mmCIF file of C-alpha atoms in Angstrom:
data_model
loop_
_atom_site.group_PDB
_atom_site.id
_atom_site.type_symbol
_atom_site.label_atom_id
_atom_site.label_comp_id
_atom_site.label_asym_id
_atom_site.label_seq_id
_atom_site.Cartn_x
_atom_site.Cartn_y
_atom_site.Cartn_z
ATOM 1 C CA UNK A 148 0.000 0.000 0.000
ATOM 2 C CA UNK A 149 1.139 3.519 -0.680
ATOM 3 C CA UNK A 150 1.033 6.383 1.743
ATOM 4 C CA UNK A 151 -1.575 9.026 1.140
ATOM 5 C CA UNK A 152 -0.079 11.940 -0.820
ATOM 6 C CA UNK A 153 -0.271 15.275 1.001
ATOM 7 C CA UNK A 154 -1.276 17.007 -2.219
ATOM 8 C CA UNK A 155 -4.266 14.678 -2.563
ATOM 9 C CA UNK A 156 -5.368 15.477 0.997
ATOM 10 C CA UNK A 157 -5.143 19.209 0.288
ATOM 11 C CA UNK A 158 -7.140 18.802 -2.916
ATOM 12 C CA UNK A 159 -9.733 16.769 -1.017
ATOM 13 C CA UNK A 160 -10.042 19.471 1.649
ATOM 14 C CA UNK A 161 -10.412 22.205 -0.984
ATOM 15 C CA UNK A 162 -13.053 20.200 -2.865
ATOM 16 C CA UNK A 163 -14.970 19.527 0.371
ATOM 17 C CA UNK A 164 -14.781 23.228 1.256
ATOM 18 C CA UNK A 165 -16.133 24.280 -2.142
ATOM 19 C CA UNK A 166 -18.958 21.756 -2.162
ATOM 20 C CA UNK A 167 -19.749 22.483 1.482
ATOM 21 C CA UNK A 168 -19.776 26.237 0.847
ATOM 22 C CA UNK A 169 -22.153 25.776 -2.086
ATOM 23 C CA UNK A 170 -24.518 23.574 -0.060
ATOM 24 C CA UNK A 171 -24.463 25.944 2.914
ATOM 25 C CA UNK A 172 -24.987 28.972 0.683
ATOM 26 C CA UNK A 173 -27.993 27.303 -0.944
ATOM 27 C CA UNK A 174 -29.447 26.338 2.444
ATOM 28 C CA UNK A 175 -28.969 29.807 3.874
ATOM 29 C CA UNK A 176 -30.482 31.430 0.792
ATOM 30 C CA UNK A 177 -33.647 29.448 1.602
ATOM 31 C CA UNK A 178 -33.579 30.482 5.262
ATOM 32 C CA UNK A 179 -32.038 27.353 6.791
ATOM 33 C CA UNK A 180 -29.057 28.008 9.045
ATOM 34 C CA UNK A 181 -26.758 25.466 10.656
ATOM 35 C CA UNK A 182 -26.436 25.312 14.414
ATOM 36 C CA UNK A 183 -23.144 26.299 15.996
ATOM 37 C CA UNK A 184 -20.405 23.696 16.064
ATOM 38 C CA UNK A 185 -20.430 22.235 19.605
ATOM 39 C CA UNK A 186 -17.198 22.049 21.577
ATOM 40 C CA UNK A 187 -17.709 18.270 21.805
ATOM 41 C CA UNK A 188 -16.672 18.061 18.140
ATOM 42 C CA UNK A 189 -13.265 19.539 18.938
ATOM 43 C CA UNK A 190 -12.748 17.306 21.958
ATOM 44 C CA UNK A 191 -13.854 14.209 20.049
ATOM 45 C CA UNK A 192 -11.553 14.908 17.117
ATOM 46 C CA UNK A 193 -8.596 15.518 19.427
ATOM 47 C CA UNK A 194 -9.314 12.354 21.436
ATOM 48 C CA UNK A 195 -9.563 10.386 18.200
ATOM 49 C CA UNK A 196 -6.267 11.868 17.034
ATOM 50 C CA UNK A 197 -4.703 10.857 20.354
ATOM 51 C CA UNK A 198 -5.961 7.278 20.028
ATOM 52 C CA UNK A 199 -4.700 7.002 16.447
ATOM 53 C CA UNK A 200 -1.325 8.413 17.497
ATOM 54 C CA UNK A 201 -1.071 5.948 20.379
ATOM 55 C CA UNK A 202 -1.804 3.033 18.045
ATOM 56 C CA UNK A 203 0.827 4.270 15.613
ATOM 57 C CA UNK A 204 3.342 4.813 18.388
ATOM 58 C CA UNK A 205 3.131 1.128 19.378
ATOM 59 C CA UNK A 206 4.010 0.131 15.794
ATOM 60 C CA UNK A 207 6.877 2.625 15.803
ATOM 61 C CA UNK A 208 8.148 1.227 19.102
ATOM 62 C CA UNK A 209 8.094 -2.290 17.643
ATOM 63 C CA UNK A 210 10.058 -1.214 14.571
ATOM 64 C CA UNK A 211 12.678 0.425 16.775
ATOM 65 C CA UNK A 212 13.028 -2.729 18.886
ATOM 66 C CA UNK A 213 11.428 -1.286 22.017
ATOM 67 C CA UNK A 214 8.459 -3.615 21.898
ATOM 68 C CA UNK A 215 9.230 -7.311 21.530
ATOM 69 C CA UNK A 216 6.042 -8.503 19.867
ATOM 70 C CA UNK A 217 3.430 -7.041 17.602
ATOM 71 C CA UNK A 218 0.899 -8.841 15.493
ATOM 72 C CA UNK A 219 1.347 -8.068 11.794
ATOM 73 C CA UNK A 220 -2.415 -7.770 11.384
ATOM 74 C CA UNK A 221 -2.524 -5.138 14.112
ATOM 75 C CA UNK A 222 0.209 -3.172 12.366
ATOM 76 C CA UNK A 223 -1.683 -3.352 9.062
ATOM 77 C CA UNK A 224 -4.882 -2.239 10.761
ATOM 78 C CA UNK A 225 -3.022 0.646 12.365
ATOM 79 C CA UNK A 226 -1.779 1.714 8.938
ATOM 80 C CA UNK A 227 -5.334 1.654 7.578
ATOM 81 C CA UNK A 228 -6.518 3.563 10.659
ATOM 82 C CA UNK A 229 -3.892 6.227 9.960
ATOM 83 C CA UNK A 230 -4.983 6.484 6.336
ATOM 84 C CA UNK A 231 -8.645 6.756 7.378
ATOM 85 C CA UNK A 232 -7.793 9.444 9.929
ATOM 86 C CA UNK A 233 -5.897 11.450 7.304
ATOM 87 C CA UNK A 234 -8.751 11.296 4.791
ATOM 88 C CA UNK A 235 -11.450 11.968 7.405
ATOM 89 C CA UNK A 236 -9.490 14.864 8.845
ATOM 90 C CA UNK A 237 -9.047 16.316 5.379
ATOM 91 C CA UNK A 238 -12.773 16.083 4.614
ATOM 92 C CA UNK A 239 -13.681 17.627 7.967
ATOM 93 C CA UNK A 240 -11.200 20.457 7.430
ATOM 94 C CA UNK A 241 -13.047 21.239 4.214
ATOM 95 C CA UNK A 242 -16.498 20.995 5.798
ATOM 96 C CA UNK A 243 -15.720 23.262 8.743
ATOM 97 C CA UNK A 244 -13.747 25.641 6.530
ATOM 98 C CA UNK A 245 -16.891 25.961 4.368
ATOM 99 C CA UNK A 246 -18.791 27.024 7.472
ATOM 100 C CA UNK A 247 -16.150 29.639 8.225
ATOM 101 C CA UNK A 248 -16.333 30.931 4.644
ATOM 102 C CA UNK A 249 -20.136 31.227 4.784
ATOM 103 C CA UNK A 250 -20.080 33.461 7.875
ATOM 104 C CA UNK A 251 -17.115 35.616 6.810
ATOM 105 C CA UNK A 252 -19.336 38.376 5.459
ATOM 106 C CA UNK A 253 -21.422 38.567 8.647
ATOM 107 C CA UNK A 254 -18.761 38.746 11.353
ATOM 108 C CA UNK A 255 -20.305 41.923 12.766
ATOM 109 C CA UNK A 256 -23.292 39.833 13.922
ATOM 110 C CA UNK A 257 -22.368 38.258 17.253
ATOM 111 C CA UNK A 258 -24.048 34.879 16.633
ATOM 112 C CA UNK A 259 -22.378 34.525 13.215
ATOM 113 C CA UNK A 260 -19.035 35.484 14.714
ATOM 114 C CA UNK A 261 -19.456 32.812 17.413
ATOM 115 C CA UNK A 262 -20.383 30.245 14.751
ATOM 116 C CA UNK A 263 -17.325 31.191 12.704
ATOM 117 C CA UNK A 264 -14.987 30.917 15.689
ATOM 118 C CA UNK A 265 -16.436 27.546 16.699
ATOM 119 C CA UNK A 266 -16.036 26.288 13.128
ATOM 120 C CA UNK A 267 -12.475 27.637 13.026
ATOM 121 C CA UNK A 268 -11.627 25.660 16.167
ATOM 122 C CA UNK A 269 -13.120 22.585 14.490
ATOM 123 C CA UNK A 270 -10.917 23.228 11.441
ATOM 124 C CA UNK A 271 -7.905 23.157 13.758
ATOM 125 C CA UNK A 272 -8.994 19.936 15.466
ATOM 126 C CA UNK A 273 -9.692 18.268 12.110
ATOM 127 C CA UNK A 274 -6.286 19.401 10.860
ATOM 128 C CA UNK A 275 -4.670 17.766 13.886
ATOM 129 C CA UNK A 276 -6.502 14.522 13.042
ATOM 130 C CA UNK A 277 -5.316 14.715 9.432
ATOM 131 C CA UNK A 278 -1.689 15.369 10.401
ATOM 132 C CA UNK A 279 -1.717 12.559 12.966
ATOM 133 C CA UNK A 280 -3.114 10.204 10.322
ATOM 134 C CA UNK A 281 -0.290 11.057 7.927
ATOM 135 C CA UNK A 282 2.249 10.663 10.728
ATOM 136 C CA UNK A 283 0.883 7.241 11.713
ATOM 137 C CA UNK A 284 1.094 6.125 8.089
ATOM 138 C CA UNK A 285 4.786 7.015 8.213
ATOM 139 C CA UNK A 286 5.197 5.168 11.517
ATOM 140 C CA UNK A 287 3.862 2.013 9.885
ATOM 141 C CA UNK A 288 6.161 2.133 6.858
ATOM 142 C CA UNK A 289 8.540 -0.794 6.838
ATOM 143 C CA UNK A 290 12.228 -0.009 6.437
ATOM 144 C CA UNK A 291 13.954 -1.570 3.424
ATOM 145 C CA UNK A 292 15.192 -5.050 4.256
ATOM 146 C CA UNK A 293 18.748 -6.280 3.705
ATOM 147 C CA UNK A 294 17.440 -8.801 1.173
ATOM 148 C CA UNK A 295 16.229 -5.959 -1.049
ATOM 149 C CA UNK A 296 19.768 -4.658 -1.450
ATOM 150 C CA UNK A 297 21.243 -8.085 -2.256
ATOM 151 C CA UNK A 298 18.441 -8.927 -4.633
ATOM 152 C CA UNK A 299 19.238 -5.975 -6.875
ATOM 153 C CA UNK A 300 23.009 -6.208 -6.477
ATOM 154 C CA UNK A 301 24.806 -6.150 -9.785
ATOM 155 C CA UNK A 302 21.797 -4.914 -11.718
ATOM 156 C CA UNK A 303 21.513 -1.349 -12.870
ATOM 157 C CA UNK A 304 18.120 0.244 -12.314
ATOM 158 C CA UNK A 305 16.355 1.622 -15.388
ATOM 159 C CA UNK A 306 16.816 5.345 -15.893
ATOM 160 C CA UNK A 307 20.187 5.464 -14.131
ATOM 161 C CA UNK A 308 23.195 7.071 -15.867
ATOM 162 C CA UNK A 309 24.875 3.674 -16.228
ATOM 163 C CA UNK A 310 21.835 2.250 -18.039
ATOM 164 C CA UNK A 311 21.643 5.301 -20.321
ATOM 165 C CA UNK A 312 25.367 4.931 -21.171
ATOM 166 C CA UNK A 313 24.844 1.293 -22.199
ATOM 167 C CA UNK A 314 21.985 2.141 -24.559
#
């Protein structure tokens, strides 16, 4: 499996923000307003990020020899958990950023300002979840084995200067 590209996560967040802004703009043009983002969202996202980080840290400790045993299935599940956290965090960054964008023009109204600040805090918490997910994916990456170096010994990789000189 490949790690999730950062660029793809940014594009996903931007797409979610644009679609979310459009949906919220349409809802508000018809008189439907979203409720404020509760503080429980921020706490939940940060607790989830902490749990994902802890799971990734155990895999990292195993790879560094500080933990004697770790089930390979658990390590694979931790990798998938990190990937899911990165994608979910990216989508939530976009969603809460859309809410911030919708209220930007009305910051002089106290309730809209409070909604914007609450959504901005949620953007931060979702960003933490996304970053932790990417970090856990890196924790779960296996280092190259010694066999890999011996297997390719004596062969020149395609695209290298030696291969180009032979052609």
